[in-house]
CSV table of C-alpha atoms in Angstrom, one decimal:
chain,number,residue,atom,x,y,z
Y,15,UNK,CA,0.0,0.0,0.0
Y,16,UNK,CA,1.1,3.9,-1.0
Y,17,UNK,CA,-0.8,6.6,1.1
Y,18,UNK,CA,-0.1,9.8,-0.6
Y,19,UNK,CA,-1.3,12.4,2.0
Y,20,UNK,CA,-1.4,15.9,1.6
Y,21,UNK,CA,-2.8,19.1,3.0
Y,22,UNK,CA,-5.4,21.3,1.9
Y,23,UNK,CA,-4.7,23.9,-0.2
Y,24,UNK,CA,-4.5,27.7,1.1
Y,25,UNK,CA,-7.7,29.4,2.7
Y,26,UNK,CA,-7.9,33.2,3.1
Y,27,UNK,CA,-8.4,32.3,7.2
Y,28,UNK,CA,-4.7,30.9,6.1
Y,29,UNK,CA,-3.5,34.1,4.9
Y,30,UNK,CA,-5.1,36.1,7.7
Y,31,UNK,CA,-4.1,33.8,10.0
Y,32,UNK,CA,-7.1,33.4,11.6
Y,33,UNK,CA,-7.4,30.0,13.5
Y,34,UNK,CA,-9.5,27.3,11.9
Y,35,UNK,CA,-9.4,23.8,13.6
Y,36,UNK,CA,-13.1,22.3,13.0
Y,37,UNK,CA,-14.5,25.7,11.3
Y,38,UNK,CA,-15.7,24.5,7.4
Y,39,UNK,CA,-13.7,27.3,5.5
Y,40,UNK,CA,-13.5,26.7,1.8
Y,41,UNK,CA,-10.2,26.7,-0.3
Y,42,UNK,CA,-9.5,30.3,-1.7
Y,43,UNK,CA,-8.3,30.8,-5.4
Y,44,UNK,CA,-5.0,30.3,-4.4
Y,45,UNK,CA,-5.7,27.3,-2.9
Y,46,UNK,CA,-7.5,26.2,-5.5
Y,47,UNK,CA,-4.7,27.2,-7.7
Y,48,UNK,CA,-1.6,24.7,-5.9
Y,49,UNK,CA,-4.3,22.1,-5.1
Y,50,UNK,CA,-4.8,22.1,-9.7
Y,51,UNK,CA,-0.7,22.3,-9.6
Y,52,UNK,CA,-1.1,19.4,-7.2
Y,53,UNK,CA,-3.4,17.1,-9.4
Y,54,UNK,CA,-0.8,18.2,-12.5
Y,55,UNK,CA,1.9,16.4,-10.3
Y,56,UNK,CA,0.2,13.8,-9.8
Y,57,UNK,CA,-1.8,13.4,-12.5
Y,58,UNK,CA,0.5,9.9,-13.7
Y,59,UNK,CA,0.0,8.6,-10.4
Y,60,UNK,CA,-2.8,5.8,-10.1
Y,61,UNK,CA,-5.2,6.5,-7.5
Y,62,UNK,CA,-7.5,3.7,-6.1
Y,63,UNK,CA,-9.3,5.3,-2.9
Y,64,UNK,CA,-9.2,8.4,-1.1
Y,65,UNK,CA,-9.8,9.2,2.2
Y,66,UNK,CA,-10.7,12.9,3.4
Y,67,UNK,CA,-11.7,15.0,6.6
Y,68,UNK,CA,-15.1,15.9,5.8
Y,69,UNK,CA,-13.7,20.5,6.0
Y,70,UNK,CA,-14.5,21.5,3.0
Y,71,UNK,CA,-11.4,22.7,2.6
Y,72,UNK,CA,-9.9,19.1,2.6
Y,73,UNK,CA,-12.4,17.2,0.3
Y,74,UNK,CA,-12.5,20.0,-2.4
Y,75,UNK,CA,-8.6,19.5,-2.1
Y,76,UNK,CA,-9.0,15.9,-2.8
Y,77,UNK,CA,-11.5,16.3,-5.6
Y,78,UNK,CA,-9.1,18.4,-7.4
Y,79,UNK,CA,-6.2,15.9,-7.0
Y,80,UNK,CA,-8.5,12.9,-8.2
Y,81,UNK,CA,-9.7,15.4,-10.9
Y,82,UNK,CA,-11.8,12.7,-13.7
Y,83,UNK,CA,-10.5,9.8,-11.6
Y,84,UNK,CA,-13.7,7.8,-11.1
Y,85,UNK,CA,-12.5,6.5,-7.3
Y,86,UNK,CA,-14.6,6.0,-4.1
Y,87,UNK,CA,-13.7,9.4,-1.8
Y,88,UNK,CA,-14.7,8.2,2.0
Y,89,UNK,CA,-15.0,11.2,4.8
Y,90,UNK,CA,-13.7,10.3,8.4
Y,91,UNK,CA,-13.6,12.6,10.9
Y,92,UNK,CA,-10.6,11.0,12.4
Y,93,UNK,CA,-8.4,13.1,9.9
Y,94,UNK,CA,-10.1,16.5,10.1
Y,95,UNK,CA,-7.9,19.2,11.7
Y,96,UNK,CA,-7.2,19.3,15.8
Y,97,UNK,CA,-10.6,21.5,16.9
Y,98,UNK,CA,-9.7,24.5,18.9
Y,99,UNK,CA,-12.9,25.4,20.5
Y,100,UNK,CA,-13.6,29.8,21.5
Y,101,UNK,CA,-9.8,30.1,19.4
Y,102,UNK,CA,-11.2,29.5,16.5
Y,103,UNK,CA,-12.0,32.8,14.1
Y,104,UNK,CA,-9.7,34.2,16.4
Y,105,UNK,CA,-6.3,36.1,14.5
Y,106,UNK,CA,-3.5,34.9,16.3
Y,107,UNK,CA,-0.6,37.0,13.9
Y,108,UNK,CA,0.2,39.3,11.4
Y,109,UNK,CA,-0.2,43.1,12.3
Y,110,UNK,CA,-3.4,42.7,14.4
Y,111,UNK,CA,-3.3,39.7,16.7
Y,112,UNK,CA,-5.9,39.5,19.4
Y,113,UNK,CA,-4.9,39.4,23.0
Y,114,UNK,CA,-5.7,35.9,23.4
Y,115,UNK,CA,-3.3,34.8,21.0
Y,116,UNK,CA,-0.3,34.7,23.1
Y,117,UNK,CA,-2.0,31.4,24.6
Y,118,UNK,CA,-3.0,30.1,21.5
Y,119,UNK,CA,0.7,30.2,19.9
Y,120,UNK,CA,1.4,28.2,22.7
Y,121,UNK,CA,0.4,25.5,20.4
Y,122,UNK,CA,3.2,26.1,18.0
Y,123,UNK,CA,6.0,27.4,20.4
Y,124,UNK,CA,5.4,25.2,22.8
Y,125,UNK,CA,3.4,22.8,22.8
Y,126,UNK,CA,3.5,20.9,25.8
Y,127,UNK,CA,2.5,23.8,27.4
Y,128,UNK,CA,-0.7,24.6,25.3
Y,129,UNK,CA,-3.9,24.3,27.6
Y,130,UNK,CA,-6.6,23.4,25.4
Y,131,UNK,CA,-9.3,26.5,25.9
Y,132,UNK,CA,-13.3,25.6,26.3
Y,133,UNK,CA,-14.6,23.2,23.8
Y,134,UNK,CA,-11.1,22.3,22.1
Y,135,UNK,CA,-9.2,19.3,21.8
Y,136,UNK,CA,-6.2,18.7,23.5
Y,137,UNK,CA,-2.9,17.1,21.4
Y,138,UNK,CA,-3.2,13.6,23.4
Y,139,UNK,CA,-6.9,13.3,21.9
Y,140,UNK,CA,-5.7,14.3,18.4
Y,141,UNK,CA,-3.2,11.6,18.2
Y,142,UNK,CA,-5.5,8.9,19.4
Y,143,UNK,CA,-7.9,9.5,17.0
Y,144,UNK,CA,-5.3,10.1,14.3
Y,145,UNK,CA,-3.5,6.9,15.0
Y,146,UNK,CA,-6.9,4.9,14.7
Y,147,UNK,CA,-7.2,6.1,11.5
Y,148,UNK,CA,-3.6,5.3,10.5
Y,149,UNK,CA,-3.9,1.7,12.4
Y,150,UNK,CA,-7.1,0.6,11.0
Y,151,UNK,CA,-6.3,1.8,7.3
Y,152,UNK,CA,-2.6,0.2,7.5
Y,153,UNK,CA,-4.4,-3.1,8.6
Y,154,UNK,CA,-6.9,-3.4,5.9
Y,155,UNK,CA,-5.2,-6.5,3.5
Y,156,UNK,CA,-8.1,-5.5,0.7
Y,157,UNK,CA,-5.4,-2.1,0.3
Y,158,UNK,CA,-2.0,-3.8,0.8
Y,159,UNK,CA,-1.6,-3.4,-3.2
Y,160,UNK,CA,-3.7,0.1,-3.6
Y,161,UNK,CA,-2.6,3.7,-3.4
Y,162,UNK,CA,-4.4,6.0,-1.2
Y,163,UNK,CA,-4.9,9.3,-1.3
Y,164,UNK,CA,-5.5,11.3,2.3
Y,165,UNK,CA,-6.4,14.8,1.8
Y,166,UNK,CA,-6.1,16.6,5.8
Y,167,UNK,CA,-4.8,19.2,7.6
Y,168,UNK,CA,-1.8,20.5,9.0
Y,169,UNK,CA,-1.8,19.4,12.6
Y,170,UNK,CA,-3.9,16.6,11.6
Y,171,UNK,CA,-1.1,15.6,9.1
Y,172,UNK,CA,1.5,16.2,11.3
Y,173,UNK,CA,0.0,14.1,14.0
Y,174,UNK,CA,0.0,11.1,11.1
Y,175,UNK,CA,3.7,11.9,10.5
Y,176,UNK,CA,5.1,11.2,13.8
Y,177,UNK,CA,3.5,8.8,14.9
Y,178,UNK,CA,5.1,7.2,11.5
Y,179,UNK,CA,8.3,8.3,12.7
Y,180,UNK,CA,7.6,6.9,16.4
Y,181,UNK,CA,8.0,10.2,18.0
Y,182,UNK,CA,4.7,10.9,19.4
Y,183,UNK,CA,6.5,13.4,22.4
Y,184,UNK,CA,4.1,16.3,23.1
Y,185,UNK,CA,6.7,18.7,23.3
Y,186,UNK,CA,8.5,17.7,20.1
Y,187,UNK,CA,5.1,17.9,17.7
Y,188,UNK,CA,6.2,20.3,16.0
Y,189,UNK,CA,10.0,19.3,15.6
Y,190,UNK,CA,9.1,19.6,11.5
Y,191,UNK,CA,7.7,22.3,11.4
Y,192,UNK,CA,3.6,22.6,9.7
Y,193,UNK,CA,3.7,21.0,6.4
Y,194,UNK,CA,3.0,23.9,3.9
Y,195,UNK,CA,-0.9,24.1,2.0
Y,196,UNK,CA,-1.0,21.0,-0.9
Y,197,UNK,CA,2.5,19.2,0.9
Y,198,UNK,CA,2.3,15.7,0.1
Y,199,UNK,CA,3.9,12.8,2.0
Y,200,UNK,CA,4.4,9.2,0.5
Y,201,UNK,CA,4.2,6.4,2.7
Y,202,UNK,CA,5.0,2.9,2.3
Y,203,UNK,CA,2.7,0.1,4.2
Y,204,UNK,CA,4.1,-3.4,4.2
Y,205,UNK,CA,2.7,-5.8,6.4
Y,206,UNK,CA,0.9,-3.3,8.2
Y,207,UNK,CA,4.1,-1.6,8.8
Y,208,UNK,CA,3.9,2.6,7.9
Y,209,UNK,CA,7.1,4.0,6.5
Y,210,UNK,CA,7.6,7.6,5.3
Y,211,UNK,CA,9.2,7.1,1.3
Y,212,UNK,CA,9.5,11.1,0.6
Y,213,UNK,CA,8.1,14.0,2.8
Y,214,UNK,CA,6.7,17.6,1.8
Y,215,UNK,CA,6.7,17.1,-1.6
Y,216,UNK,CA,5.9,20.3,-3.3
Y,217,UNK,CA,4.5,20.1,-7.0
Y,218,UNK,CA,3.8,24.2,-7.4
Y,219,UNK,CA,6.0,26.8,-8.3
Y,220,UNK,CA,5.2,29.6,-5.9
Y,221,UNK,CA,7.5,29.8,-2.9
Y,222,UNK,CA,6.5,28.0,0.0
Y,223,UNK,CA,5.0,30.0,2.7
Y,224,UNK,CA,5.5,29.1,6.5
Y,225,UNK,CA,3.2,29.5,9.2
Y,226,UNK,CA,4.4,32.1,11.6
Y,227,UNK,CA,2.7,33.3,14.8
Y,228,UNK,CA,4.4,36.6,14.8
């Protein structure tokens, strides 16, 4: 089995950095723009199943990948971004952050030190459901021979990522930094064994921008 996952392409919450987590913003034209550069990529690539957080933003990015590919696209909610309850809608950099956002970018700059606010998840709860996801898909022997797309999120992704890697450390989550809008990481599966082939592939021109919370 290949998974082939990848995250969303750019929202204008991303550019404003407003915080998303389980808000359904849609891609932007941008965004829609490196998630087409995307599909061009990987347009040689053959897809058998994809798997997508329900966000909007995720499944239009998977829809744009699989373009006139005619293959089953399954929504779990196990893969849709970490939620980040009274944060979210909140700017939390650029010019005009709001005072809250010191505890937010917690989350980034420190992560085992992030107190999830009212009605968020914390990082422990992200990586169980995350790693359910990954266990149960990496165990299905009607895949073993199939490639798989998994269209997600940054966090989300990056919760996927290490636990690939083994290094499921709070305070290290971030250790590579968020994957950048329409990244996309190959992973090998043999005998139910998950093993990162190439990371943060970038099939787009434009200069990758990096999340900042200053």
């Amino acid at each position: 089995m290949m998974l082939y996952i990848v995250r969303h392409g750019e929202t204008d919450w991303n550019r404003r950095r407003k915080v998303q987590g389980h808000t359904d913003i849609p891609l932007n034209d941008h965004g829609r723009h490196l998630a087409e550069e995307t599909a061009e990529g990987m347009k040689e690539i053959p897809i058998d199943m994809g798997y997508t957080s329900p966000l909007r933003r995720a499944r239009e990015t998977a829809e744009i990948i699989l373009g006139e590919r005619k293959v089953p696209l399954q929504d779990d909610d196990r893969i849709k971004e970490i939620g980040f309850g009274v944060y979210e809608g909140m700017c939390s950099g650029g010019e005009d952050p709001e005072p809250e956002s010191a505890a937010f970018n917690l989350f980034f700059t420190d992560t085992a030190s992030y107190v999830p606010p009212e009605g968020a998840e914390s990082v422990e709860e992200l990586y169980e459901r995350t790693g359910s996801f990954l266990e149960e898909l990496c165990s299905r022997q009607d895949l073993a021979e199939k490639n798989i797309l998994v269209s997600t999120h940054g966090a989300a992704m990056t919760a996927l990522l290490n636990r690939i890697k083994g290094k499921t450390d709070i305070a290290g989550f971030w250790q590579d930094e968020v994957p950048p809008n329409c990244s996309v990481t190959m992973v090998e599966v043999r005998d139910g064994c998950a093993a990162i082939v190439k990371e943060g592939v970038i099939y787009y021109r434009e200069k990758v921008r990096k999340w900042k919370t200053v």
